[in-house]
Coordinates of C-alpha atoms in Angstrom, one line a residue:
V121 CA -10.7 22.9 67.1
Q122 CA -8.8 20.9 64.8
Y123 CA -10.8 19.1 62.0
I124 CA -8.7 15.7 60.5
T125 CA -9.5 14.3 57.6
D126 CA -8.5 11.0 55.9
V127 CA -7.7 12.1 52.3
T128 CA -5.8 9.0 51.5
E129 CA -8.7 6.9 49.1
N130 CA -9.4 10.8 47.1
M131 CA -5.5 11.0 46.5
K132 CA -5.5 7.3 45.8
R133 CA -8.0 7.6 43.0
Q134 CA -6.9 11.3 41.6
Q135 CA -3.8 9.2 40.8
E136 CA -5.5 6.8 39.9
L137 CA -7.1 9.2 37.3
E138 CA -3.8 10.5 36.9
A139 CA -2.4 7.3 35.2
L140 CA -5.5 6.6 33.3
L141 CA -5.3 10.3 31.4
G142 CA -1.6 9.7 31.4
G143 CA -2.2 6.3 29.5
A144 CA -5.0 7.7 27.2
E145 CA -2.4 10.4 26.3
T146 CA 0.3 8.0 26.6
Q147 CA -1.8 5.8 23.4
L148 CA -2.7 8.8 21.7
K149 CA 1.0 9.4 21.1
A150 CA 1.7 5.8 20.1
V151 CA -0.8 6.0 17.4
Q152 CA 0.6 9.0 16.4
V153 CA 4.2 7.8 15.4
L154 CA 3.9 4.4 14.0
N155 CA 1.2 6.0 11.6
G156 CA 3.7 8.3 10.5
T157 CA 6.0 8.2 7.6
E158 CA 8.9 7.0 8.1
D159 CA 10.2 3.1 7.5
I160 CA 8.7 0.7 9.8
D161 CA 11.3 0.0 12.3
V162 CA 11.9 3.7 12.7
R163 CA 8.4 4.4 13.1
V164 CA 7.9 0.5 15.9
Q165 CA 11.0 1.7 17.4
E166 CA 10.0 4.8 18.5
A167 CA 6.3 3.8 19.7
L168 CA 8.5 1.6 22.3
R169 CA 10.6 4.1 23.1
V170 CA 7.4 5.9 23.8
I171 CA 5.2 3.0 26.0
G172 CA 8.2 2.2 27.6
E173 CA 9.5 5.4 29.1
F174 CA 5.4 6.0 30.4
F175 CA 6.1 2.9 31.6
E176 CA 8.7 3.3 33.7
A177 CA 10.1 0.5 31.7
D178 CA 13.5 -1.3 32.0
R179 CA 12.7 -2.8 29.1
T180 CA 9.6 -2.9 26.3
Y181 CA 9.8 -5.6 23.0
I182 CA 7.6 -6.9 20.0
I183 CA 8.2 -10.4 20.2
N184 CA 7.2 -11.7 16.6
A185 CA 5.8 -16.2 15.5
D186 CA 8.3 -17.3 12.9
A187 CA 7.5 -18.6 9.8
G188 CA 6.4 -21.6 10.6
G189 CA 4.8 -20.7 13.9
A190 CA 6.8 -23.4 16.2
T191 CA 9.7 -21.0 17.3
L192 CA 9.4 -17.7 18.2
S193 CA 12.4 -14.2 17.7
N194 CA 12.7 -10.6 19.3
A195 CA 12.5 -8.7 16.6
Y196 CA 12.1 -5.1 17.4
E197 CA 13.3 -4.0 21.6
W198 CA 13.5 -0.6 23.5
C199 CA 16.0 -0.6 26.5
S200 CA 16.1 2.4 29.1
Q201 CA 19.7 3.4 29.5
G202 CA 21.6 0.8 32.1
V203 CA 19.8 -1.6 31.2
K204 CA 20.8 -4.9 29.2
P205 CA 20.0 -5.5 25.6
M206 CA 18.2 -9.1 25.6
I207 CA 17.2 -9.0 21.2
S208 CA 20.1 -11.6 20.6
M209 CA 19.9 -13.9 22.7
L210 CA 15.8 -14.4 21.9
Q211 CA 16.2 -15.6 18.6
H212 CA 13.6 -18.6 17.1
V213 CA 13.0 -19.9 21.3
D214 CA 10.6 -22.5 21.1
K215 CA 6.8 -21.5 21.3
H216 CA 6.4 -24.0 24.4
Y217 CA 7.9 -21.7 26.8
I218 CA 4.9 -19.2 26.3
D219 CA 2.0 -22.2 27.0
R220 CA 0.7 -20.7 30.0
W221 CA 0.6 -17.0 28.4
M222 CA -1.2 -18.7 25.0
K223 CA -4.6 -19.2 27.6
Y224 CA -4.9 -16.0 27.6
F225 CA -3.6 -14.4 24.3
S226 CA -6.4 -16.2 22.8
Q227 CA -9.0 -14.8 25.1
R228 CA -7.2 -11.0 23.4
K229 CA -6.7 -10.5 26.6
T230 CA -3.5 -9.4 28.4
V231 CA -0.9 -11.2 30.7
V232 CA 0.0 -8.8 34.1
I233 CA 3.0 -9.9 36.5
P234 CA 3.0 -7.1 38.5
D235 CA 5.4 -8.7 40.6
I236 CA 7.3 -12.1 40.6
N237 CA 6.5 -13.7 43.3
M238 CA 2.9 -14.3 42.7
I239 CA 3.7 -16.9 40.6
K240 CA 6.5 -18.5 42.7
E241 CA 5.0 -21.9 43.7
K242 CA 2.9 -21.8 41.0
M243 CA 4.5 -21.7 38.2
P244 CA 8.8 -22.0 39.5
D245 CA 10.0 -22.2 35.2
E246 CA 8.7 -19.2 34.5
Y247 CA 9.8 -17.5 37.8
D248 CA 13.4 -19.2 37.2
I249 CA 13.3 -17.9 33.1
M250 CA 12.1 -14.4 35.2
T251 CA 14.3 -13.6 38.0
R252 CA 17.3 -15.0 35.4
Q253 CA 16.7 -12.4 33.2
E254 CA 16.3 -9.5 36.3
I255 CA 12.5 -8.9 35.4
H256 CA 10.2 -8.9 39.3
S257 CA 7.8 -7.6 36.6
Y258 CA 6.2 -8.0 32.9
I259 CA 3.0 -7.2 30.8
E260 CA 2.7 -9.3 27.6
A261 CA -0.6 -8.3 25.3
P262 CA -1.2 -10.6 21.8
I263 CA -0.7 -9.3 18.4
F264 CA -3.0 -11.3 16.1
L265 CA -3.2 -10.2 12.4
D266 CA -6.0 -11.9 10.0
G267 CA -7.4 -14.8 13.0
E268 CA -3.8 -16.2 13.7
F269 CA -1.8 -15.1 16.3
A270 CA 1.4 -12.8 15.0
G271 CA 3.5 -12.6 18.5
F272 CA 2.9 -10.3 21.2
V273 CA 3.8 -6.8 22.4
G274 CA 5.8 -6.8 26.1
A275 CA 7.2 -4.7 29.3
D276 CA 9.6 -5.8 32.0
N277 CA 9.8 -4.5 34.6
P278 CA 7.3 -1.2 34.3
S279 CA 6.5 1.1 37.5
K280 CA 4.1 -0.8 40.4
E281 CA 2.0 3.1 40.0
K282 CA 1.4 2.4 36.3
V283 CA 1.3 -1.9 36.7
R284 CA -1.9 -1.8 38.2
H285 CA -4.0 -0.3 34.5
S286 CA -1.9 -1.0 32.0
G287 CA -3.5 -4.6 30.7
D288 CA -5.9 -2.4 28.6
L289 CA -3.5 -0.1 27.4
F290 CA -1.5 -2.5 26.2
L291 CA -3.9 -4.5 24.2
T292 CA -4.4 -1.3 22.5
F293 CA -1.4 -0.7 21.8
A294 CA -1.0 -4.2 20.1
Y295 CA -3.9 -3.8 18.3
S296 CA -1.8 -1.0 17.0
I297 CA 0.8 -3.1 16.6
A298 CA -1.5 -5.9 14.1
A299 CA -2.9 -2.3 12.1
T300 CA 0.6 -1.5 12.0
Y301 CA 1.6 -4.6 10.3
Q302 CA -1.2 -5.0 8.7
R303 CA -0.5 -1.6 7.1
V304 CA 2.3 -2.1 5.5
R305 CA 1.9 -5.2 4.2
A306 CA -0.4 -3.8 2.4
E307 CA 1.8 -1.4 1.3
R308 CA 4.4 -3.5 -0.1
Q309 CA 2.1 -6.0 -1.6
T310 CA 1.3 -2.7 -3.3
E311 CA 3.9 -2.1 -4.1
N312 CA 5.4 -5.6 -5.0
H313 CA 2.4 -5.6 -7.5
A314 CA 3.3 -2.3 -9.1
R315 CA 6.4 -3.3 -10.1
E316 CA 5.5 -5.6 -11.4
L317 CA 3.4 -3.9 -13.2
E318 CA 5.8 -2.3 -14.5
D319 CA 8.0 -4.7 -15.8
I320 CA 5.0 -6.2 -18.0
I321 CA 4.5 -2.8 -19.5
N322 CA 7.9 -1.7 -20.2
N323 CA 7.9 -4.6 -22.6
I324 CA 4.5 -4.8 -24.0
P325 CA 5.2 -4.2 -27.9
V326 CA 2.7 -1.2 -27.3
G327 CA 2.4 2.7 -26.1
I328 CA 1.4 2.0 -22.7
S329 CA 0.2 4.8 -20.3
M330 CA -1.2 4.4 -16.3
I331 CA -1.9 7.7 -14.6
R332 CA -3.1 6.8 -10.6
M333 CA -5.2 9.8 -9.9
Q334 CA -6.4 11.2 -6.2
D335 CA -8.9 13.7 -5.1
G336 CA -8.2 14.5 -8.9
K337 CA -4.8 14.6 -9.0
S338 CA -2.3 12.2 -11.1
A339 CA -1.0 10.4 -7.7
K340 CA 1.8 8.2 -10.1
K341 CA 2.5 8.2 -13.8
I342 CA 4.0 5.0 -16.1
V343 CA 5.1 6.0 -19.4
N344 CA 6.6 2.7 -21.5
P345 CA 10.1 3.4 -23.6
L346 CA 7.7 2.5 -27.0
L347 CA 5.2 5.2 -26.3
C348 CA 8.4 7.8 -25.8
R349 CA 9.2 6.9 -29.1
L350 CA 6.0 7.2 -30.8
Y351 CA 6.1 10.8 -28.7
G352 CA 9.6 11.3 -29.8
V353 CA 10.3 11.7 -26.0
P354 CA 13.6 11.3 -24.9
P355 CA 13.2 8.7 -21.9
E356 CA 13.9 10.5 -19.0
Q357 CA 11.4 13.3 -20.1
A358 CA 8.5 10.3 -19.4
G359 CA 6.6 11.7 -16.7
E360 CA 5.9 14.2 -19.0
A361 CA 5.5 12.8 -22.8
D362 CA 1.7 13.6 -22.8
Q363 CA 2.4 17.6 -21.9
L364 CA 5.2 17.0 -24.4
S365 CA 3.1 16.1 -26.7
M366 CA 0.3 18.5 -27.1
N367 CA 2.4 20.8 -29.3
N368 CA 2.0 18.2 -32.0
I369 CA -1.4 17.4 -32.2
P370 CA -3.7 19.3 -35.1
E371 CA -5.5 21.8 -32.8
T372 CA -9.3 20.2 -34.2
D373 CA -7.7 16.6 -33.0
R374 CA -5.9 17.7 -29.8
A375 CA -9.2 19.5 -28.6
E376 CA -10.9 15.5 -29.3
L377 CA -7.9 14.4 -27.5
L378 CA -8.9 16.1 -24.4
K379 CA -12.3 15.6 -24.7
N380 CA -12.4 12.1 -24.3
M381 CA -8.9 11.9 -21.8
Q382 CA -11.7 14.0 -19.0
K383 CA -14.1 12.0 -20.0
L384 CA -12.1 9.7 -18.3
Q385 CA -12.4 10.8 -14.8
T386 CA -15.3 8.9 -14.3
P387 CA -14.7 5.6 -13.8
G388 CA -16.1 3.0 -16.1
T389 CA -15.2 4.5 -19.8
S390 CA -13.7 3.4 -22.5
V391 CA -12.8 6.2 -25.8
K392 CA -11.1 5.2 -28.6
Q393 CA -9.6 7.4 -31.2
I394 CA -7.4 7.8 -33.7
F395 CA -5.4 11.1 -34.5
R396 CA -2.6 12.5 -36.3
Y397 CA 0.9 13.0 -35.3
Q398 CA 3.7 15.5 -36.8
Y399 CA 7.3 15.2 -35.4
P400 CA 8.9 18.4 -35.2
G401 CA 10.8 19.6 -38.3
E402 CA 9.0 16.6 -39.4
S403 CA 6.2 17.4 -42.9
A404 CA 4.5 13.8 -42.6
Q405 CA 2.4 12.6 -40.5
R406 CA 2.0 9.6 -38.6
W407 CA -1.6 8.4 -37.7
Y408 CA -1.7 6.8 -34.0
E409 CA -4.5 5.0 -32.4
M410 CA -5.4 5.4 -28.7
A411 CA -7.3 3.7 -26.6
S412 CA -8.2 4.0 -22.7
Q413 CA -10.5 2.8 -19.8
S414 CA -11.2 4.0 -16.6
V415 CA -11.0 1.9 -14.0
Q416 CA -12.0 2.7 -9.2
V417 CA -8.8 0.9 -7.4
N418 CA -9.4 1.9 -3.4
A419 CA -8.8 5.7 -3.0
E420 CA -8.0 5.7 -6.8
I421 CA -8.9 5.6 -10.0
L422 CA -6.7 3.8 -12.8
L423 CA -6.8 5.4 -16.2
C424 CA -5.1 3.4 -18.7
S425 CA -3.7 4.2 -22.6
C426 CA -2.7 2.2 -25.2
M427 CA -1.3 3.8 -28.1
S428 CA -0.6 2.4 -31.5
D429 CA 1.4 3.7 -34.8
I430 CA -1.2 2.8 -37.3
T431 CA -0.3 5.4 -40.6
E432 CA 0.6 2.3 -42.5
E433 CA -2.4 0.9 -42.3
I434 CA -4.2 4.2 -43.1
E435 CA -1.8 4.3 -46.1
A436 CA -2.6 1.5 -47.0
E437 CA -6.4 2.2 -47.3
S438 CA -5.4 5.5 -48.4
Q439 CA -3.9 3.8 -51.5
V440 CA -6.5 1.5 -51.9
R441 CA -9.6 3.9 -52.2
Q442 CA -7.2 5.7 -54.9
N443 CA -6.4 3.4 -56.9
R444 CA -10.4 1.8 -57.0
R445 CA -11.2 5.7 -57.7
M446 CA -8.6 5.4 -61.1
Y447 CA -9.7 2.5 -61.7
E448 CA -13.4 3.6 -62.0
A449 CA -12.4 6.2 -64.0
A450 CA -10.4 4.4 -66.1
A451 CA -13.0 2.4 -67.1
E452 CA -15.6 5.0 -67.5
L453 CA -13.9 7.2 -70.1
A454 CA -13.1 3.9 -71.9
N455 CA -16.8 2.5 -71.5
L456 CA -15.3 -1.2 -69.9
S457 CA -17.6 -3.2 -68.0
V458 CA -16.9 -3.0 -64.5
W459 CA -18.1 -5.6 -62.1
V460 CA -21.1 -3.3 -59.7
Y461 CA -21.5 -5.2 -56.4
D462 CA -24.8 -5.1 -55.5
I463 CA -25.1 -5.8 -50.8
P464 CA -28.9 -5.0 -50.6
N465 CA -29.4 -8.3 -52.7
H466 CA -26.3 -10.2 -51.7
R467 CA -24.5 -10.4 -55.4
I468 CA -22.1 -9.3 -57.9
I469 CA -23.2 -8.5 -61.7
L470 CA -21.3 -7.0 -64.9
S471 CA -22.3 -3.3 -65.7
D472 CA -21.4 -2.4 -69.6
S473 CA -22.4 1.4 -67.2

């Protein structure tokens, strides 16, 4: 007795499950690549390779909307071995060529054409354009940034077995590309702002120190040239100015300064302190005033400090006090009348005593 069982459907389901599992693993790998630390161009190029090899495609690419949105340009492209690159020929192309796709893109849907012959009669122009490029199947998924159409990611001639379940996977990949674009844009804006801030800090006529703290540790420090001069630290050692200067601050002042700096670990704290400073090898002390504040900026704490040399002010005040004491002492010895300031009663009187 022989039993013959048709397992065709079971095999198809198994193949579909394997394709879905492979697609999920590929998507995870592509996301890991995009979240790497390399340059954005390197990350995107590698992610296109990962996706392209999974789909066994001839080409994978990203088309970006040009400034103004009227034209499109091929920004990134990966080609399998022996496939002719198209990137140079797809620059500043009229956006109207994808009007049909925009109906799907606006609904955050993919365009999946498993066989170009499907559109031969209904979309002859698109059929003609694709066949001239030897494209017989393709997948396109939109990229949106801040709600605005920014381009799309595509694959030409993916394998028939994998294109069937490609829509959701490709749309997810497009979302990952958009997230990477937004993250890079934010990083570049932050870097630009940091450079602008550093330029401003370097030209402010007071000593400035700015420290970015992450998880209780210093992530980056900016010290302007004037602060280095006040501390007597060479510019090439600016990042170590705070540590190098500590030995030149008297112990009592240093203890209070460290205590205040510890308080700044709490965002929103402001401290001000006057302390003495002595250059190595010099006998005279300088007087510095430091005002500091900490603010929360996203996941970081920013510590900002401004330091001024108030030695002349301190010495002038000291001289005024000394002159007054000398005058009062001389007046007392000579039994002269002196002006008495009666502050509670808001008057000035002449006294003989």
